[in-house]
PDB file of C-alpha atoms in Angstrom:
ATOM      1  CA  UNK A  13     -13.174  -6.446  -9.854  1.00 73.00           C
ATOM      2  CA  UNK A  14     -12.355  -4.795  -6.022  1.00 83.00           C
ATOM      3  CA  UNK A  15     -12.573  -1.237  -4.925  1.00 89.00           C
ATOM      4  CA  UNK A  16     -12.319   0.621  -2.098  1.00 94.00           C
ATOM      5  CA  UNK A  17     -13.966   4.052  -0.814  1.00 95.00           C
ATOM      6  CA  UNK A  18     -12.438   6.485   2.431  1.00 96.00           C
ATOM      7  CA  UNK A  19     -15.391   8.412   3.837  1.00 94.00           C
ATOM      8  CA  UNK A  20     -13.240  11.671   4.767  1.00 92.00           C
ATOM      9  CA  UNK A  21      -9.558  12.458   3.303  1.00 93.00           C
ATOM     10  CA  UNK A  22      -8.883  14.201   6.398  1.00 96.00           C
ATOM     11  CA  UNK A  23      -9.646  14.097  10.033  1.00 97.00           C
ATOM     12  CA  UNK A  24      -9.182  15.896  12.855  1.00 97.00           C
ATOM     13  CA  UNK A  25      -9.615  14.525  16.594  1.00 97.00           C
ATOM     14  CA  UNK A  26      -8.937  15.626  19.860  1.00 97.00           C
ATOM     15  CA  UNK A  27      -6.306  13.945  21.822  1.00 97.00           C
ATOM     16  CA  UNK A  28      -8.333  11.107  23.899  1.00 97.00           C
ATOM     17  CA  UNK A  29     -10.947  11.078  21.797  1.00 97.00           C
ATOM     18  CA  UNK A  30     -12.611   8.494  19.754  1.00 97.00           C
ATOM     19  CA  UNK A  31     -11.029   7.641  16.118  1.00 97.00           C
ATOM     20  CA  UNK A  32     -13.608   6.589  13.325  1.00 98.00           C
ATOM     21  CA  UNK A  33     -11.931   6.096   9.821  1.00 98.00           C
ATOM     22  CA  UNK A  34     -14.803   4.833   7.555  1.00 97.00           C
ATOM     23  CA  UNK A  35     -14.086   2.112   4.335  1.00 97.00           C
ATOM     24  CA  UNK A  36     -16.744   0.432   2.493  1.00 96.00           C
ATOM     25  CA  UNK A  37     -15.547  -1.637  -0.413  1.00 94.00           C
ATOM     26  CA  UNK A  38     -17.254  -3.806  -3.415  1.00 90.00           C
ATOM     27  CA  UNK A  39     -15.412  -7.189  -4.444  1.00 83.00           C
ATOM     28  CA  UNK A  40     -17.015 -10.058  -6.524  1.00 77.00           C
ATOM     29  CA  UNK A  41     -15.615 -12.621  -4.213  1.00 79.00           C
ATOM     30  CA  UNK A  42     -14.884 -13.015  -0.224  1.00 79.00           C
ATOM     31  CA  UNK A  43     -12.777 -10.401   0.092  1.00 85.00           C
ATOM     32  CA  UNK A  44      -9.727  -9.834   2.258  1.00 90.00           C
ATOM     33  CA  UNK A  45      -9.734  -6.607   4.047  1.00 92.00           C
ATOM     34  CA  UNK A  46      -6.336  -4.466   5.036  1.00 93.00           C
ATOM     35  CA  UNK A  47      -5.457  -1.123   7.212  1.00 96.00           C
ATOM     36  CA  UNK A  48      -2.228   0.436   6.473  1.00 96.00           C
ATOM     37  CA  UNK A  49      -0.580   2.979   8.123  1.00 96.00           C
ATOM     38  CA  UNK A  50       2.140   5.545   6.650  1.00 94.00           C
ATOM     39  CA  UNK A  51       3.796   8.305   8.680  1.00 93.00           C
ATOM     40  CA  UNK A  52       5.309  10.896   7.213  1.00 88.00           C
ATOM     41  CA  UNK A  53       8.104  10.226   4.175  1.00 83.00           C
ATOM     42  CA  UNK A  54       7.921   6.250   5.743  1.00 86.00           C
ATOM     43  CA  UNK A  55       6.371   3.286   3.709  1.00 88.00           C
ATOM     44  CA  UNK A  56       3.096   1.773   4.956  1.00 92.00           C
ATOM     45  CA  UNK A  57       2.870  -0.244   7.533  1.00 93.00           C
ATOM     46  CA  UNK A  58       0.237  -3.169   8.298  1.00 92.00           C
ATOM     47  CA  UNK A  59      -2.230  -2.449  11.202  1.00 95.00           C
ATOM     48  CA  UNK A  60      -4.537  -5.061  10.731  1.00 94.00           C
ATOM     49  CA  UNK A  61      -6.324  -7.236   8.252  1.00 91.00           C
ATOM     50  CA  UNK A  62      -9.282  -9.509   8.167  1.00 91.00           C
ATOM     51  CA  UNK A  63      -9.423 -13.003   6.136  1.00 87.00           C
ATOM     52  CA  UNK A  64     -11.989 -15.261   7.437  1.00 83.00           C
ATOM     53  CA  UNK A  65     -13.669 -16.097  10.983  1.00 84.00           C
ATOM     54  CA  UNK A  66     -14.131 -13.473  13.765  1.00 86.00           C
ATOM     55  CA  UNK A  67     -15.793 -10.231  12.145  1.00 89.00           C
ATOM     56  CA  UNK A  68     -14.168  -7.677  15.158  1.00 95.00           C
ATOM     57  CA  UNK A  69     -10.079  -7.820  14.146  1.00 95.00           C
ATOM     58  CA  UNK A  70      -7.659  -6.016  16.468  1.00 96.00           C
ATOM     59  CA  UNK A  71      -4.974  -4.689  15.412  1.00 95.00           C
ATOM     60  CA  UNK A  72      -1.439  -3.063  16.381  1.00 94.00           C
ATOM     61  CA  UNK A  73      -1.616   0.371  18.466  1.00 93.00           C
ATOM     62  CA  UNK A  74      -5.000  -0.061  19.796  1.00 96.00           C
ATOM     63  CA  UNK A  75      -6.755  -0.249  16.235  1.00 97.00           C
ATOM     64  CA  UNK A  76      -9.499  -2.328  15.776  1.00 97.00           C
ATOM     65  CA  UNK A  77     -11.817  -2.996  12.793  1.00 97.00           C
ATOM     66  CA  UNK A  78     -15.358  -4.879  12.239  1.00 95.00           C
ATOM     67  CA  UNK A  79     -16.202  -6.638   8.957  1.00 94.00           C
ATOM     68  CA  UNK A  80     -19.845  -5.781   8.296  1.00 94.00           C
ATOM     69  CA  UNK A  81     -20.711  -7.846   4.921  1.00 91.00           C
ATOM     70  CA  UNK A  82     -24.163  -6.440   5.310  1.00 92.00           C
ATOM     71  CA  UNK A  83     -23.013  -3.213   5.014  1.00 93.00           C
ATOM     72  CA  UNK A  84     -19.625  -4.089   2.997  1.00 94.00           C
ATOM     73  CA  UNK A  85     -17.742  -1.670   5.390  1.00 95.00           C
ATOM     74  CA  UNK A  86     -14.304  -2.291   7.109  1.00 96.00           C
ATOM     75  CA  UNK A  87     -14.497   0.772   9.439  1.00 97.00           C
ATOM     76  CA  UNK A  88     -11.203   1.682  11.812  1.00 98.00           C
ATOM     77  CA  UNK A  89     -11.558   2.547  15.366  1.00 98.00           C
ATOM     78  CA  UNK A  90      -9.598   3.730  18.422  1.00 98.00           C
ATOM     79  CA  UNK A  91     -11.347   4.676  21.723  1.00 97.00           C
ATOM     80  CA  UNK A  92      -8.301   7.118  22.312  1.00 97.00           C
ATOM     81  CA  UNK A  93      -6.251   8.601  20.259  1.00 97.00           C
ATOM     82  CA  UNK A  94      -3.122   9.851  20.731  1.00 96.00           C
ATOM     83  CA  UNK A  95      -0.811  12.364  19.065  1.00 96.00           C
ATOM     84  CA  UNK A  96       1.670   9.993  17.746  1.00 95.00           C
ATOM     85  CA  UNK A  97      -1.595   8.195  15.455  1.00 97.00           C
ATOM     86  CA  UNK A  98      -1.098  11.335  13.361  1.00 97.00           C
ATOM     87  CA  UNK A  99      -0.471   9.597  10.059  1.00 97.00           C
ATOM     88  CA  UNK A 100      -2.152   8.662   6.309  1.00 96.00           C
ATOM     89  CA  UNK A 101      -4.523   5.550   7.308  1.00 97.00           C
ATOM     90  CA  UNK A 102      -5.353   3.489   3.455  1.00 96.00           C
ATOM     91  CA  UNK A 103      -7.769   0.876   3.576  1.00 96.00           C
ATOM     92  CA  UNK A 104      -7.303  -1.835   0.845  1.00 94.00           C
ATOM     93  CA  UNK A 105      -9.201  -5.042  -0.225  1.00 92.00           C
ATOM     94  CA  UNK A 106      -7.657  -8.369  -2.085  1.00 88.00           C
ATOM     95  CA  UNK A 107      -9.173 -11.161  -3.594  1.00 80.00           C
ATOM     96  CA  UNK A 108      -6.608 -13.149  -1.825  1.00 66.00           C
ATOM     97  CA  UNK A 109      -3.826 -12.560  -4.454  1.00 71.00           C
ATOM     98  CA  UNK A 110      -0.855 -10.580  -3.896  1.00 72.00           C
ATOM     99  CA  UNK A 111      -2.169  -7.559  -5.505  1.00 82.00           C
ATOM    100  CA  UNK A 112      -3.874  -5.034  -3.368  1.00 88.00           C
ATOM    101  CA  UNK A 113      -6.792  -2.341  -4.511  1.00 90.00           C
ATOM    102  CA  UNK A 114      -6.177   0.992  -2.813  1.00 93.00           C
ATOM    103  CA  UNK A 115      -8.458   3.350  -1.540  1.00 94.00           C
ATOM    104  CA  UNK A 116      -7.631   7.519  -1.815  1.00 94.00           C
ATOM    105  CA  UNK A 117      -7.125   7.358   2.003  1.00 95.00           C
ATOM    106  CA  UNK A 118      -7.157   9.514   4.394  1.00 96.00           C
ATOM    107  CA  UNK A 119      -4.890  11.610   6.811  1.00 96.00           C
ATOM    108  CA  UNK A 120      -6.088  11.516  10.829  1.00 97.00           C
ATOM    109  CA  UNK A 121      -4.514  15.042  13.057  1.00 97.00           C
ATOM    110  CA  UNK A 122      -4.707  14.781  16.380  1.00 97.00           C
ATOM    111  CA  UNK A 123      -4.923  18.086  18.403  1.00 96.00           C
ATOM    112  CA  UNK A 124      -3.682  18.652  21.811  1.00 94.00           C
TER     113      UNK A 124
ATOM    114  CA  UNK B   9      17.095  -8.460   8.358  1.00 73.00           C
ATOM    115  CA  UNK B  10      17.063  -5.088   6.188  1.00 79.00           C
ATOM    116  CA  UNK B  11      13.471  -6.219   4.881  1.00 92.00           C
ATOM    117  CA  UNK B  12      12.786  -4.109   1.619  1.00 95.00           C
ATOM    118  CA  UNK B  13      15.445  -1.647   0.601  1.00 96.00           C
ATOM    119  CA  UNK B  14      14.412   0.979  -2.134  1.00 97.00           C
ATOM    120  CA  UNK B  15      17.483   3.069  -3.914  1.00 97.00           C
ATOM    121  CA  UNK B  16      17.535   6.139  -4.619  1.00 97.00           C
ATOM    122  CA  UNK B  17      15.547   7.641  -1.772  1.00 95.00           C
ATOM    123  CA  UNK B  18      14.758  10.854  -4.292  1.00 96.00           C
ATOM    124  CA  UNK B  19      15.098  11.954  -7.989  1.00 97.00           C
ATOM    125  CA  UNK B  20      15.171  14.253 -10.458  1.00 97.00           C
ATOM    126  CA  UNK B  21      14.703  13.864 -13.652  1.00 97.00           C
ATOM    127  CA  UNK B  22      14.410  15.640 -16.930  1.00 97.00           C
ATOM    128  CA  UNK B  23      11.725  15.190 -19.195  1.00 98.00           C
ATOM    129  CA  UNK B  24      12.687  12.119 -21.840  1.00 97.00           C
ATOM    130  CA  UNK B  25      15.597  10.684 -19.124  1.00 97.00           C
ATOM    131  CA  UNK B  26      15.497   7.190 -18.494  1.00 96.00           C
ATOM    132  CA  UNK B  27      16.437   5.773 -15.291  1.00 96.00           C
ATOM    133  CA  UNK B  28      15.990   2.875 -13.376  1.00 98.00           C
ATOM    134  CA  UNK B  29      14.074   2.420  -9.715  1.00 98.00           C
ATOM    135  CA  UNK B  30      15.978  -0.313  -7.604  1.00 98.00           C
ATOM    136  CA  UNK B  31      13.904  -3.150  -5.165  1.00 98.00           C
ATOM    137  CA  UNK B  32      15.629  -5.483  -2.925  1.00 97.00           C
ATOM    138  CA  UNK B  33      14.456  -7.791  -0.173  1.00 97.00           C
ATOM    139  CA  UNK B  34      16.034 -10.292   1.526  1.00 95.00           C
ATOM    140  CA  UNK B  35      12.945 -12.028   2.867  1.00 93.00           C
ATOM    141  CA  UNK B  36      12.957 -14.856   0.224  1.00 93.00           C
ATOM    142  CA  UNK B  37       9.322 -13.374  -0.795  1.00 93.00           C
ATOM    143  CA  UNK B  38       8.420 -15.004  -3.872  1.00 92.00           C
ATOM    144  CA  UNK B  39       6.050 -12.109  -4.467  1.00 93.00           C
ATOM    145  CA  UNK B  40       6.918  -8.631  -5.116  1.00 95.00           C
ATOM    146  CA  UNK B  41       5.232  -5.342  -6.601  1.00 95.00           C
ATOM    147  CA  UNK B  42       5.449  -1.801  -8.004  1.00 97.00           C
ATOM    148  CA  UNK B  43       2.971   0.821  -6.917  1.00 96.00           C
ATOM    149  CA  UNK B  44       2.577   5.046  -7.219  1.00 97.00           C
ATOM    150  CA  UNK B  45       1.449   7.021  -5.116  1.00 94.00           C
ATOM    151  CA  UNK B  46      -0.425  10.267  -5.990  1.00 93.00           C
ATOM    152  CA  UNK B  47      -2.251  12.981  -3.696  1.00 88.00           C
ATOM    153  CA  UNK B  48      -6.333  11.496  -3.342  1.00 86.00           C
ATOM    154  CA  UNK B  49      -5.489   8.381  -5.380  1.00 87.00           C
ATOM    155  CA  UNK B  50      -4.028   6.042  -2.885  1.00 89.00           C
ATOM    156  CA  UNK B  51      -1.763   3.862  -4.286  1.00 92.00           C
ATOM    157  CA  UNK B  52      -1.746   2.094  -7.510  1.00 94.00           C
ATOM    158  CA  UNK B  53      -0.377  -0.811  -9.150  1.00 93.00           C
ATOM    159  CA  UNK B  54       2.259  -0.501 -11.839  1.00 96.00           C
ATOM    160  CA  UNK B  55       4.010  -4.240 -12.336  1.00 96.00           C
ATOM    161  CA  UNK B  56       3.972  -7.161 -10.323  1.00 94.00           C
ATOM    162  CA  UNK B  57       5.841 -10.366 -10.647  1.00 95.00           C
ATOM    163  CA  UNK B  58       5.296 -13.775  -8.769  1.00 91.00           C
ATOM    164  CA  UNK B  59       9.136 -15.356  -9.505  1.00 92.00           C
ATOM    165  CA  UNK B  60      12.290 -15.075 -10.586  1.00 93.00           C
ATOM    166  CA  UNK B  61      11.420 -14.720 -14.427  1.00 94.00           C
ATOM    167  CA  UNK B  62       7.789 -14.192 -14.246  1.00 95.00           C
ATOM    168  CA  UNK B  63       6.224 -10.724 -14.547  1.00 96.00           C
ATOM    169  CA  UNK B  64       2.679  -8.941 -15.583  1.00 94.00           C
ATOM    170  CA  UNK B  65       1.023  -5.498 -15.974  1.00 95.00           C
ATOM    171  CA  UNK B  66      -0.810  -4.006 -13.103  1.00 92.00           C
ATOM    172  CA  UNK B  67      -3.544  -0.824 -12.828  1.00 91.00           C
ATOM    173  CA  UNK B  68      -0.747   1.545 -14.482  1.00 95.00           C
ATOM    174  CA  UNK B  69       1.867  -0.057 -16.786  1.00 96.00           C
ATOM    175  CA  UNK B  70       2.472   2.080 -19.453  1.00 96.00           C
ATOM    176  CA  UNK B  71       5.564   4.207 -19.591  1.00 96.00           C
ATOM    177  CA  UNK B  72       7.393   1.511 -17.068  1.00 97.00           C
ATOM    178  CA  UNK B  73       9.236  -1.433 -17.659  1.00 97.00           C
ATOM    179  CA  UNK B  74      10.076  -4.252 -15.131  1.00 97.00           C
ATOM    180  CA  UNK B  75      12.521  -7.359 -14.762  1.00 96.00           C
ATOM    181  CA  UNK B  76      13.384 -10.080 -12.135  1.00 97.00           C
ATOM    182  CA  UNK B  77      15.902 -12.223 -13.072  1.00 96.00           C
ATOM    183  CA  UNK B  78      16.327 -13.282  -9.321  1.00 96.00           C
ATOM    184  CA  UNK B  79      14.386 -13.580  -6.057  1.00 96.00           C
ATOM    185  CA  UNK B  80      15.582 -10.437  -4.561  1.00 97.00           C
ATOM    186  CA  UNK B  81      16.080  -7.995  -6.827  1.00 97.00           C
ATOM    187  CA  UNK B  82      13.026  -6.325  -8.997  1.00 98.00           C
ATOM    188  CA  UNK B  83      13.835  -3.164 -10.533  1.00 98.00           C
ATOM    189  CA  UNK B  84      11.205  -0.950 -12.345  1.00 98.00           C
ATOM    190  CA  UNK B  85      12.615   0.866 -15.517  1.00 98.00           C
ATOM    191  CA  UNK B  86      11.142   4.565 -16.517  1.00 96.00           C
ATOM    192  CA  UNK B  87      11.550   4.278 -20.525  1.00 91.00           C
ATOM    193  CA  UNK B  88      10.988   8.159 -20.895  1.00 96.00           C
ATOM    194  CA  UNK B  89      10.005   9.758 -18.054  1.00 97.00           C
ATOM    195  CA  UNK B  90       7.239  12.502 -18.450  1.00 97.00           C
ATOM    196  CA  UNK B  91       5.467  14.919 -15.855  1.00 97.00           C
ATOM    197  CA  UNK B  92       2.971  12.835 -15.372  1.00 96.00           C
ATOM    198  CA  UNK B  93       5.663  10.325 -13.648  1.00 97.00           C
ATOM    199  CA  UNK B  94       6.080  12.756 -10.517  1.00 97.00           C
ATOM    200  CA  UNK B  95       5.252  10.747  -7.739  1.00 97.00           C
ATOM    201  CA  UNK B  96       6.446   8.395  -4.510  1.00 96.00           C
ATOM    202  CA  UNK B  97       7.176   5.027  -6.021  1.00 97.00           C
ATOM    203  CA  UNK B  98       6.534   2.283  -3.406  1.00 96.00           C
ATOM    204  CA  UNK B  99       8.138  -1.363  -4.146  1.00 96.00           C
ATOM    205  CA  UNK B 100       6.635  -4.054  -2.188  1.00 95.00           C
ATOM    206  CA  UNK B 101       7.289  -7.850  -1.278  1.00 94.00           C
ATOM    207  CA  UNK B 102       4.942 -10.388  -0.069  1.00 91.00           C
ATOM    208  CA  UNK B 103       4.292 -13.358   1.915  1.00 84.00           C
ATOM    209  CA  UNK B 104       1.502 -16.003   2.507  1.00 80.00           C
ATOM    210  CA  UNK B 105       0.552 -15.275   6.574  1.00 76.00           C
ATOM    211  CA  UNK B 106      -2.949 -16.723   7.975  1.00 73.00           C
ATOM    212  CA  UNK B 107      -4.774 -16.905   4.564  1.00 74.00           C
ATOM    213  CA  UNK B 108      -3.721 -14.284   2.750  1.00 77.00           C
ATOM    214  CA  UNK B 109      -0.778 -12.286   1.021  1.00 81.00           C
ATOM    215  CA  UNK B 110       0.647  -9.866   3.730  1.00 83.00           C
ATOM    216  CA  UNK B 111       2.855  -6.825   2.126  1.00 88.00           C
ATOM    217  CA  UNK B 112       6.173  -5.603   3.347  1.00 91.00           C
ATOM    218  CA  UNK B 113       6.842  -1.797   1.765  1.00 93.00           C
ATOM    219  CA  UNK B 114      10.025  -0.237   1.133  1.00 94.00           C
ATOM    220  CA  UNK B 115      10.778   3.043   2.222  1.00 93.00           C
ATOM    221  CA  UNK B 116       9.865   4.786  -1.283  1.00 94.00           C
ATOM    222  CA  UNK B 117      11.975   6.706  -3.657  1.00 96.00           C
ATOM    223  CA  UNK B 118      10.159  10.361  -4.620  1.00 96.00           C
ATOM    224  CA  UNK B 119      10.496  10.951  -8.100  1.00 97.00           C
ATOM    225  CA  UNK B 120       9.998  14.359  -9.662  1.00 97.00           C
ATOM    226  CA  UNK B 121       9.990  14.858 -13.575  1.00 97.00           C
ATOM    227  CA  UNK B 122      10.723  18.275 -14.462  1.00 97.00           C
TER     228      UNK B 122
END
């Protein structure tokens, strides 16, 4: 069994600041880790993911993400954000099947 | 490529209606998957299937039916629909890529069940 906790179901930054989104998961195997992005009435849209190998995964639009097993967290950064990374972020975890566990997620605003 | 295509876009229905969700991709994904999504719940699993032929229950079955009598096409069937149906239906195809099973969403179709 996988799940998936979002610290936060919103967020509100400052344009240029720093972007934290927070996941911790719990899987009974290696698991494979996912960001998605969805902006508003659009589907999601892969940032990153993590399989094996390097723990620090970088991902489209300056996203980044560390694997911390010891800590079973996933978090999502960005040094800087910018308006247009006002979206619904969703963290999600796989066993490596095709089927995907979810978390609640959680929306990021960015203020001028 | 038009990747995953999702028909109708929105929907109304009344309570007891049937109707029927349409999923197309032209990506020759063997893979491909139903999911809701509700406010604070993220999204959830409804049906997936892994062929042409071949389908199973995911988180949230009940109340849907699903077929896929070819590669492309995998429609998702509301028997009766109910309130408790209102939501953004998300149909989803995937590939192997580096390891894993990377997803390719539609655009959604927003359901409401009056």
């Amino acid at each position: 069994a996988q799940s998936v906790t979002q610290l936060g179901s919103h967020v509100s930054v400052s344009e240029g600041a720093l972007v934290l989104l927070r996941c911790n998961y719990s899987s009974s195997v290696p698991p494979y880790l996912f960001w998605y992005v969805q902006y508003p009435n659009q589907g999601l849209q892969l940032l990153l993911k993590y399989t094996t190998g390097a723990t620090l995964v970088k991902g489209i639009n300056g996203f980044e993400a560390e694997f911390k097993k010891s800590e079973t967290s996933f978090h999502l950064t960005k040094p800087s954000a910018h308006m247009s990374d006002a979206a619904e972020y969703f963290c999600a975890v796989s066993s490596n099947d095709y089927k995907l566990s979810f978390g609640a997620g959680t929306t990021v605003t960015v203020r001028a | 490529n038009a990747g995953v295509t999702q028909t109708p876009k929105f929907q109304v229905l009344k309570t007891g209606q049937s109707m029927t969700l349409q999923c197309a991709q032209d990506m020759n994904h063997e893979y491909m998957s139903w999911y809701r999504q509700d406010p604070g719940m993220g999204l959830r699993l409804i049906h997936y299937s892994v062929g042409a032929g071949i389908t199973d229950q995911g988180e949230v079955p009940n109340g849907y039916n699903v077929s896929r009598s070819t590669t492309e096409d995998f429609p998702l069937r509301l028997l009766s629909a109910a309130p408790s149906q209102t939501s953004v239906y998300f149909c989803a195809s995937s590939q192997l890529a580096g390891g894993t099973y990377e997803q390719y969403f539609g655009p959604g179709t927003r359901l409401t069940v009056t």
